[in-house]
Structures are given as structure tokens and as C-alpha cells.
MMTF fields as JSON, N, C-alpha, C and O atoms, coordinates in Angstrom:
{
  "mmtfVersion": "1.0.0",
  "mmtfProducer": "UNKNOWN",
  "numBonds": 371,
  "numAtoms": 372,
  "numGroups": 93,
  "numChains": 1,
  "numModels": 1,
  "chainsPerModel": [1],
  "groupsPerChain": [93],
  "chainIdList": ["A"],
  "bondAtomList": [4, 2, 8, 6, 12, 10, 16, 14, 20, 18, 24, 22, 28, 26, 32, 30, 36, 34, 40, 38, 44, 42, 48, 46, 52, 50, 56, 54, 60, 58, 64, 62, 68, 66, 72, 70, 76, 74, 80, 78, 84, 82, 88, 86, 92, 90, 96, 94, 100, 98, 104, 102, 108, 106, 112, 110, 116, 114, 120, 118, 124, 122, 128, 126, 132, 130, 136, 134, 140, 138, 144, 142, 148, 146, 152, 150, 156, 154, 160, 158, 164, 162, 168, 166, 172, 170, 176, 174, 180, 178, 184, 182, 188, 186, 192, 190, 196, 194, 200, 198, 204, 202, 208, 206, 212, 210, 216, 214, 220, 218, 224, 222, 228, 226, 232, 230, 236, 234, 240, 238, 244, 242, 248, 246, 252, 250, 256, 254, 260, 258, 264, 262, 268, 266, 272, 270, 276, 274, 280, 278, 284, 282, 288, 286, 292, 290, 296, 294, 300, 298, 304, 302, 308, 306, 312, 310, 316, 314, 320, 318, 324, 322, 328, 326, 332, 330, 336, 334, 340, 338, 344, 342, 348, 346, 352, 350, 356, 354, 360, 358, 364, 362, 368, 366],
  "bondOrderList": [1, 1, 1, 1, 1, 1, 1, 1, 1, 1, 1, 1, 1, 1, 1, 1, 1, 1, 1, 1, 1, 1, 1, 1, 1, 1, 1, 1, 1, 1, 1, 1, 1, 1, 1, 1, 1, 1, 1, 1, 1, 1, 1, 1, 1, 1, 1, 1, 1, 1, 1, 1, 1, 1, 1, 1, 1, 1, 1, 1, 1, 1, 1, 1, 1, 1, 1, 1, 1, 1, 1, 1, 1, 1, 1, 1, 1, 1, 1, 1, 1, 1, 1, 1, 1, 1, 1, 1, 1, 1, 1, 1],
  "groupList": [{"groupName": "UNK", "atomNameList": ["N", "CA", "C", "O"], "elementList": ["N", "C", "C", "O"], "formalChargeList": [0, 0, 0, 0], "bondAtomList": [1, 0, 2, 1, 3, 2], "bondOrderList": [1, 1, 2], "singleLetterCode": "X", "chemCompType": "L-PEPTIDE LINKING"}],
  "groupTypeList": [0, 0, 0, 0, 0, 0, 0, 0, 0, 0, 0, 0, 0, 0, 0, 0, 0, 0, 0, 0, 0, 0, 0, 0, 0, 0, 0, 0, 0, 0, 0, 0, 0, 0, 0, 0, 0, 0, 0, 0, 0, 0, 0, 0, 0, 0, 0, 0, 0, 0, 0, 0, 0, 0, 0, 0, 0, 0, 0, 0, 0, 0, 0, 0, 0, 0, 0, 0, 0, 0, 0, 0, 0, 0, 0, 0, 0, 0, 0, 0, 0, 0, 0, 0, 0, 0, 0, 0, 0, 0, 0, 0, 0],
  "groupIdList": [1, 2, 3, 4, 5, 6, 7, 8, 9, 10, 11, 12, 13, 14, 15, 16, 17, 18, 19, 20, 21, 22, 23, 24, 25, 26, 27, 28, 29, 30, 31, 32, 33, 34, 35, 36, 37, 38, 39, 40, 41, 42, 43, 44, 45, 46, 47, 48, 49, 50, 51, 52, 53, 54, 55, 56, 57, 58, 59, 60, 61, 62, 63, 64, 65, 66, 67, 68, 69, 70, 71, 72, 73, 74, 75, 76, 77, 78, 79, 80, 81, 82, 83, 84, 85, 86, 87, 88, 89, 90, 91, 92, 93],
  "secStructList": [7, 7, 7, 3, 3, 3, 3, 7, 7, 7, 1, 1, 1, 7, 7, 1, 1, 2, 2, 2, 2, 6, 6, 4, 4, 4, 6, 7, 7, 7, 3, 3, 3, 7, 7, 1, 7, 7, 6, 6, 1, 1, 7, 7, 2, 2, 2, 2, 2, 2, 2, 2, 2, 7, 7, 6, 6, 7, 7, 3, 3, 5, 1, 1, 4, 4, 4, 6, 7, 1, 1, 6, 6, 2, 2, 2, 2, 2, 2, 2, 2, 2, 2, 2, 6, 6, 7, 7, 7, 7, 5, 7, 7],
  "xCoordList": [33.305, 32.233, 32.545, 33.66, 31.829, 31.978, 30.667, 29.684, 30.892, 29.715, 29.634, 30.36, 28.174, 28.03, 26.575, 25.468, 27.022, 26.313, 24.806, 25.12, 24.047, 22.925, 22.722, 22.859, 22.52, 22.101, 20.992, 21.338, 19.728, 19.312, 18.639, 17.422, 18.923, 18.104, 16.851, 16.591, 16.109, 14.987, 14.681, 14.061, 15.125, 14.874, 16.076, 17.116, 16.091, 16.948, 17.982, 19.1, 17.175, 17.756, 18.825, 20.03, 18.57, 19.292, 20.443, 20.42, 21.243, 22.638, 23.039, 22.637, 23.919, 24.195, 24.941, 25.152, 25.544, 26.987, 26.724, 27.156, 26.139, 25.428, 25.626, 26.382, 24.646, 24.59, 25.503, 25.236, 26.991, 28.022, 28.985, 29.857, 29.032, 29.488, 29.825, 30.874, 28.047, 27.57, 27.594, 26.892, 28.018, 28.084, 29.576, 29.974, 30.361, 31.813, 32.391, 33.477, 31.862, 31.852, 31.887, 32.823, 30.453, 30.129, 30.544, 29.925, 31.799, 32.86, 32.51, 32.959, 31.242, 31.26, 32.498, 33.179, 32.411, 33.439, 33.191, 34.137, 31.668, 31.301, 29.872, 28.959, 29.509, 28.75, 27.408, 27.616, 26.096, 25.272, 24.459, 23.786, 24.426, 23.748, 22.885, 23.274, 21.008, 20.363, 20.058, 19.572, 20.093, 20.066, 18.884, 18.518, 17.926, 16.793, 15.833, 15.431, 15.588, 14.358, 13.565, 13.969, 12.396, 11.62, 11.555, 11.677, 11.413, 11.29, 9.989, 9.913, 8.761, 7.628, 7.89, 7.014, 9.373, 9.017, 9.686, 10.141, 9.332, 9.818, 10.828, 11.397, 11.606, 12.862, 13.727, 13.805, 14.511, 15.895, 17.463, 17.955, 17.641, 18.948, 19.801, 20.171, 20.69, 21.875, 21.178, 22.039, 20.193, 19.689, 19.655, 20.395, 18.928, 19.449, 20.764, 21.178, 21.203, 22.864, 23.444, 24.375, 23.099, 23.461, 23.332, 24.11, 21.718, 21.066, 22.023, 22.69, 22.443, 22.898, 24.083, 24.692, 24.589, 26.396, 26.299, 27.266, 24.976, 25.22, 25.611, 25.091, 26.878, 26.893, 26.425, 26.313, 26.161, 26.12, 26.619, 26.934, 26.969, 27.839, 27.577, 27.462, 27.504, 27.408, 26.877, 27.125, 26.576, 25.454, 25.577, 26.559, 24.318, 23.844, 23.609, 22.989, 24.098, 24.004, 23.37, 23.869, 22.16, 21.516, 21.874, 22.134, 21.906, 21.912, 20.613, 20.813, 19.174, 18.055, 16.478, 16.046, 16.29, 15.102, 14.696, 14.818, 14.064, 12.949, 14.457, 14.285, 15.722, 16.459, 16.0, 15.781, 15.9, 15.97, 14.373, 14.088, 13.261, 12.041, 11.45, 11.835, 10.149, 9.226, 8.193, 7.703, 7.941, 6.513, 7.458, 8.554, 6.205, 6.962, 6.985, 7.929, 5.658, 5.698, 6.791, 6.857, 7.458, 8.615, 9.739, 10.497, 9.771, 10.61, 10.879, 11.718, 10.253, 10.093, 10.429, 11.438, 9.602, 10.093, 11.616, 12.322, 11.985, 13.148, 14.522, 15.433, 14.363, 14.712, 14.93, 15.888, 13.753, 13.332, 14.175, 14.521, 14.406, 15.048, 16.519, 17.346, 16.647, 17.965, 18.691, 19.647, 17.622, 17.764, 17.684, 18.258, 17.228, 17.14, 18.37, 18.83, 18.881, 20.275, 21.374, 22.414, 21.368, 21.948, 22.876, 23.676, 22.487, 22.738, 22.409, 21.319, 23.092, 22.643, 22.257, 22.296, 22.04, 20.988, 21.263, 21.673, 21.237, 21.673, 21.3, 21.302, 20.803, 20.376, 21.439, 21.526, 22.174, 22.692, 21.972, 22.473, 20.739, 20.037, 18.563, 17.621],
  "yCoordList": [33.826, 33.395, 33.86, 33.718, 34.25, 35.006, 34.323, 33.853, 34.385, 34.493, 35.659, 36.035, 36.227, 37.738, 37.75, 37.215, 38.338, 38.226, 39.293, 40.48, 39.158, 40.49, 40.951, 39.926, 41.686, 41.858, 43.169, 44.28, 42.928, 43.778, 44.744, 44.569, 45.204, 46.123, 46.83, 47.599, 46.628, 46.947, 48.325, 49.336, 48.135, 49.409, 49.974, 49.388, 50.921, 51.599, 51.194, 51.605, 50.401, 49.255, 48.256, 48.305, 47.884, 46.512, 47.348, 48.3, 46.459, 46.691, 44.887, 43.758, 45.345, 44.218, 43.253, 42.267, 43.791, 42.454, 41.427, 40.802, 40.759, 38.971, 38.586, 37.723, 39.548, 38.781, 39.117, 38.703, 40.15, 39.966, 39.178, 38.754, 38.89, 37.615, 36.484, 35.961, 36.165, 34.974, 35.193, 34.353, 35.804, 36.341, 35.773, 34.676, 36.76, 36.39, 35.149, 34.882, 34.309, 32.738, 32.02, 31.276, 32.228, 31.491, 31.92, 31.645, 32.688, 32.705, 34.065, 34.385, 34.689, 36.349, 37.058, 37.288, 37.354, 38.403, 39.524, 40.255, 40.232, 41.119, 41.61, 40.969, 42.348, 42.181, 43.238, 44.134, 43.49, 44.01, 44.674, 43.814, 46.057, 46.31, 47.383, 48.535, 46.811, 47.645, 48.356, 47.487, 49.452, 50.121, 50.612, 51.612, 50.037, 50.608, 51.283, 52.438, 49.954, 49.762, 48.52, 47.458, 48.884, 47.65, 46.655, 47.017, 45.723, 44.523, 44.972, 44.643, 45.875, 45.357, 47.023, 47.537, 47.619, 49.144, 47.746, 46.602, 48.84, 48.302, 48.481, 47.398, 49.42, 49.565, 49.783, 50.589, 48.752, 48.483, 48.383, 47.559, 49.854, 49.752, 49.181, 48.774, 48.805, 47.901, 46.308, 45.729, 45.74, 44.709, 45.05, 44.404, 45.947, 46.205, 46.547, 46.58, 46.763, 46.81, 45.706, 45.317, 44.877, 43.674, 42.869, 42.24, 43.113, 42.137, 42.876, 42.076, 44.127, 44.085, 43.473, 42.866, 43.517, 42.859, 41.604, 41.098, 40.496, 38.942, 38.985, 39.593, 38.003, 37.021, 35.527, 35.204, 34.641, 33.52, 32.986, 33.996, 31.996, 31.223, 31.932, 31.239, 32.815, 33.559, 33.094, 31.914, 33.061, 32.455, 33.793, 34.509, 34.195, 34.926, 34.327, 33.264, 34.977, 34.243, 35.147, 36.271, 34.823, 35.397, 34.957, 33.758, 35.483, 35.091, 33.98, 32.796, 34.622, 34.219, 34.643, 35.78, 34.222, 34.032, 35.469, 36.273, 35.418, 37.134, 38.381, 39.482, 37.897, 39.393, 39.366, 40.528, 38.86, 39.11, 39.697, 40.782, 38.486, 38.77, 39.75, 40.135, 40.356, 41.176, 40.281, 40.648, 39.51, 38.899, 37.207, 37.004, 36.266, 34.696, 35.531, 36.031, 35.407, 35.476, 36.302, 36.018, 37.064, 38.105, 37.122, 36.806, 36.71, 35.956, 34.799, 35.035, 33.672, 33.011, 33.743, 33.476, 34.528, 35.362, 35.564, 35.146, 36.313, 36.329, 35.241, 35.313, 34.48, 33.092, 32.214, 31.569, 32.395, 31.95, 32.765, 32.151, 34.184, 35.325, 35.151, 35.365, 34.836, 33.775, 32.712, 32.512, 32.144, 30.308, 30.664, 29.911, 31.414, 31.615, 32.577, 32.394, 33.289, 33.411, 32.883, 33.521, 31.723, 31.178, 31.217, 30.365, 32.292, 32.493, 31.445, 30.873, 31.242, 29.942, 31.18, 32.402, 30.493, 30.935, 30.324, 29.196, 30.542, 30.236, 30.656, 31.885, 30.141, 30.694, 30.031, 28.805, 30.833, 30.453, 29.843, 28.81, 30.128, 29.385, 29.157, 28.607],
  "zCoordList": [33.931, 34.812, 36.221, 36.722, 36.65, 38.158, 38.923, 38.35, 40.342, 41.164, 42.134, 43.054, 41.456, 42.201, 43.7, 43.648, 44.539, 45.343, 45.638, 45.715, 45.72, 46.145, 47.36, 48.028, 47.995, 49.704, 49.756, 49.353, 50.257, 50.206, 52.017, 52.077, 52.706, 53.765, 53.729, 52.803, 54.622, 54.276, 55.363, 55.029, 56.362, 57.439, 57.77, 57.468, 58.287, 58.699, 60.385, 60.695, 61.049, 61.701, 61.093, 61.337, 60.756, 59.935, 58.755, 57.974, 59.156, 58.278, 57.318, 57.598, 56.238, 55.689, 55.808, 55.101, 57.272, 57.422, 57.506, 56.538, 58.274, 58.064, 56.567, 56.12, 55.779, 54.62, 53.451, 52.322, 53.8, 53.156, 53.73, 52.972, 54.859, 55.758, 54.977, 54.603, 54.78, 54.065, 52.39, 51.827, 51.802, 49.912, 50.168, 49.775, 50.929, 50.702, 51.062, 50.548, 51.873, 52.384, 51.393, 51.102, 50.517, 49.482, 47.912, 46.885, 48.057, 46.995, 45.776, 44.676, 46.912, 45.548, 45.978, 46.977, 44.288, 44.296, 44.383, 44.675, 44.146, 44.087, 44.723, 44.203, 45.48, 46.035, 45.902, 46.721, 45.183, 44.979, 46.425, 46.994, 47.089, 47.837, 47.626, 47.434, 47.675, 48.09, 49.377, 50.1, 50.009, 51.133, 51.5, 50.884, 52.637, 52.935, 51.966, 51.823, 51.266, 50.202, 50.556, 51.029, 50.232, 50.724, 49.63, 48.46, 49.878, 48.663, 47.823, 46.64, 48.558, 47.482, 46.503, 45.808, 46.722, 45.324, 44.156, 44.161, 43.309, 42.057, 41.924, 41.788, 41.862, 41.684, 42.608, 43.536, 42.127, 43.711, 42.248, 41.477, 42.664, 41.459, 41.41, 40.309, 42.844, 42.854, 42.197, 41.535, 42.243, 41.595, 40.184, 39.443, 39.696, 38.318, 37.666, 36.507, 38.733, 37.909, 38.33, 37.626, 39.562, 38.511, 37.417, 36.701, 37.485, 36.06, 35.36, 34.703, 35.17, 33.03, 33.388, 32.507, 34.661, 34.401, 34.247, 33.677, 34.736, 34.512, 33.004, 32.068, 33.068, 31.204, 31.667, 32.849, 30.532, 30.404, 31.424, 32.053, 32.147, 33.125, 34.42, 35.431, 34.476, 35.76, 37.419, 37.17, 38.272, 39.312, 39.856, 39.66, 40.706, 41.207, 42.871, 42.91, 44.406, 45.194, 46.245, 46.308, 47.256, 47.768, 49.478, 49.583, 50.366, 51.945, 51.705, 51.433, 51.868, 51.97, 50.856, 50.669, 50.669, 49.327, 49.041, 48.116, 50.47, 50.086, 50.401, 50.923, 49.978, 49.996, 48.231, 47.886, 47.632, 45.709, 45.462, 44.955, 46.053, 45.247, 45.937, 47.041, 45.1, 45.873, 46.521, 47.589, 46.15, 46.312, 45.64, 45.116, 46.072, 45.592, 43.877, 43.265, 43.543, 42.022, 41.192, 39.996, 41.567, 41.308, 41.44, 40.523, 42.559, 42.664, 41.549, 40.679, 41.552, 40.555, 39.08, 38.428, 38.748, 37.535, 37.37, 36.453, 38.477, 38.496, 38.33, 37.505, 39.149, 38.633, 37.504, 37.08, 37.161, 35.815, 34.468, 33.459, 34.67, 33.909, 33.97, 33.083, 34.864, 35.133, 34.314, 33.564, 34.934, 33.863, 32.403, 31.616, 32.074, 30.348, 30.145, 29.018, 30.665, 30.411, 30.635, 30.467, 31.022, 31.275, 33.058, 33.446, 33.725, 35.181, 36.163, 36.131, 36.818, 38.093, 39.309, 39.447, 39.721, 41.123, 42.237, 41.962, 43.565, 44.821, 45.944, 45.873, 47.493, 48.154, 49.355, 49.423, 50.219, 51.328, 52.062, 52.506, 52.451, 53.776, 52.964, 53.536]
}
């Protein structure tokens, strides 16, 4: 069982330290970064490579909400895709 962290950037301004700051605070060991992708493409690969690495037990830990989802409803989904594998979920702030 591990707890893995996500961080995602959206512009080319913004960098991820705050929110590996806050991943490594809150006890990830490992830390998922998307790099200047916007939340609403579909595909953000460092998020998919975490999904295949979660097992069972796992938690998944975010700085703040909208770094994971695209939209609420994604979000939720996501979550939810979670809970049925048994993954916990977490939001720093």
C-alpha cells in the first residue's frame, strides 16, 4: 500500500513546487506530474500512468480538487473509479 501523489500545471507560468511541497508533506512517495496541459484535454499521461500503477489499498493525494478533474463531473467519476478499486482519495486543501 503506498500513497501516491498527482500534480498537475496548466500554463507555462506556473511550476509544480507548491504542490510537491504539499504531496511530500502529506507522506507520497511518489509523485505523478502533468506539465502544461490543461485540465479540459483528455489525455494527461502522467495521470494515466498512475491509474494502471494504483493496487487495492492504495490512496491517491491531490494539493487541490481541480489539479485531478476536468470538469466536476470527471471529477466525481474519477473518484468514484477509485472507490471501486479500492483506492482512497485525498485532497490537501
Amino acid at each position: 500500500m503506498g500513497s501516491f501523489g498527482y500534480a498537475r500545471v496548466s500554463t507555462v507560468d506556473q511550476n509544480a513546487v507548491l504542490q510537491h511541497a504539499a504531496l511530500h508533506a502529506a507522506g507520497c512517495r511518489r509523485i505523478f506530474t502533468d506539465h502544461v496541459v490543461s485540465g479540459t484535454r483528455a489525455s494527461r499521461p502522467e495521470l494515466d500512468k498512475m491509474l494502471e500503477h494504483l493496487r487495492d489499498g492504495d490512496e491517491v493525494v491531490v494539493w487541490k480538487l481541480d489539479r485531478l478533474g476536468r470538469n466536476t463531473r470527471n471529477l466525481l467519476a474519477l473518484i468514484d473509479d477509485l472507490e471501486h478499486r479500492g483506492v482512497h482519495f485525498r485532497s490537501v486543501t
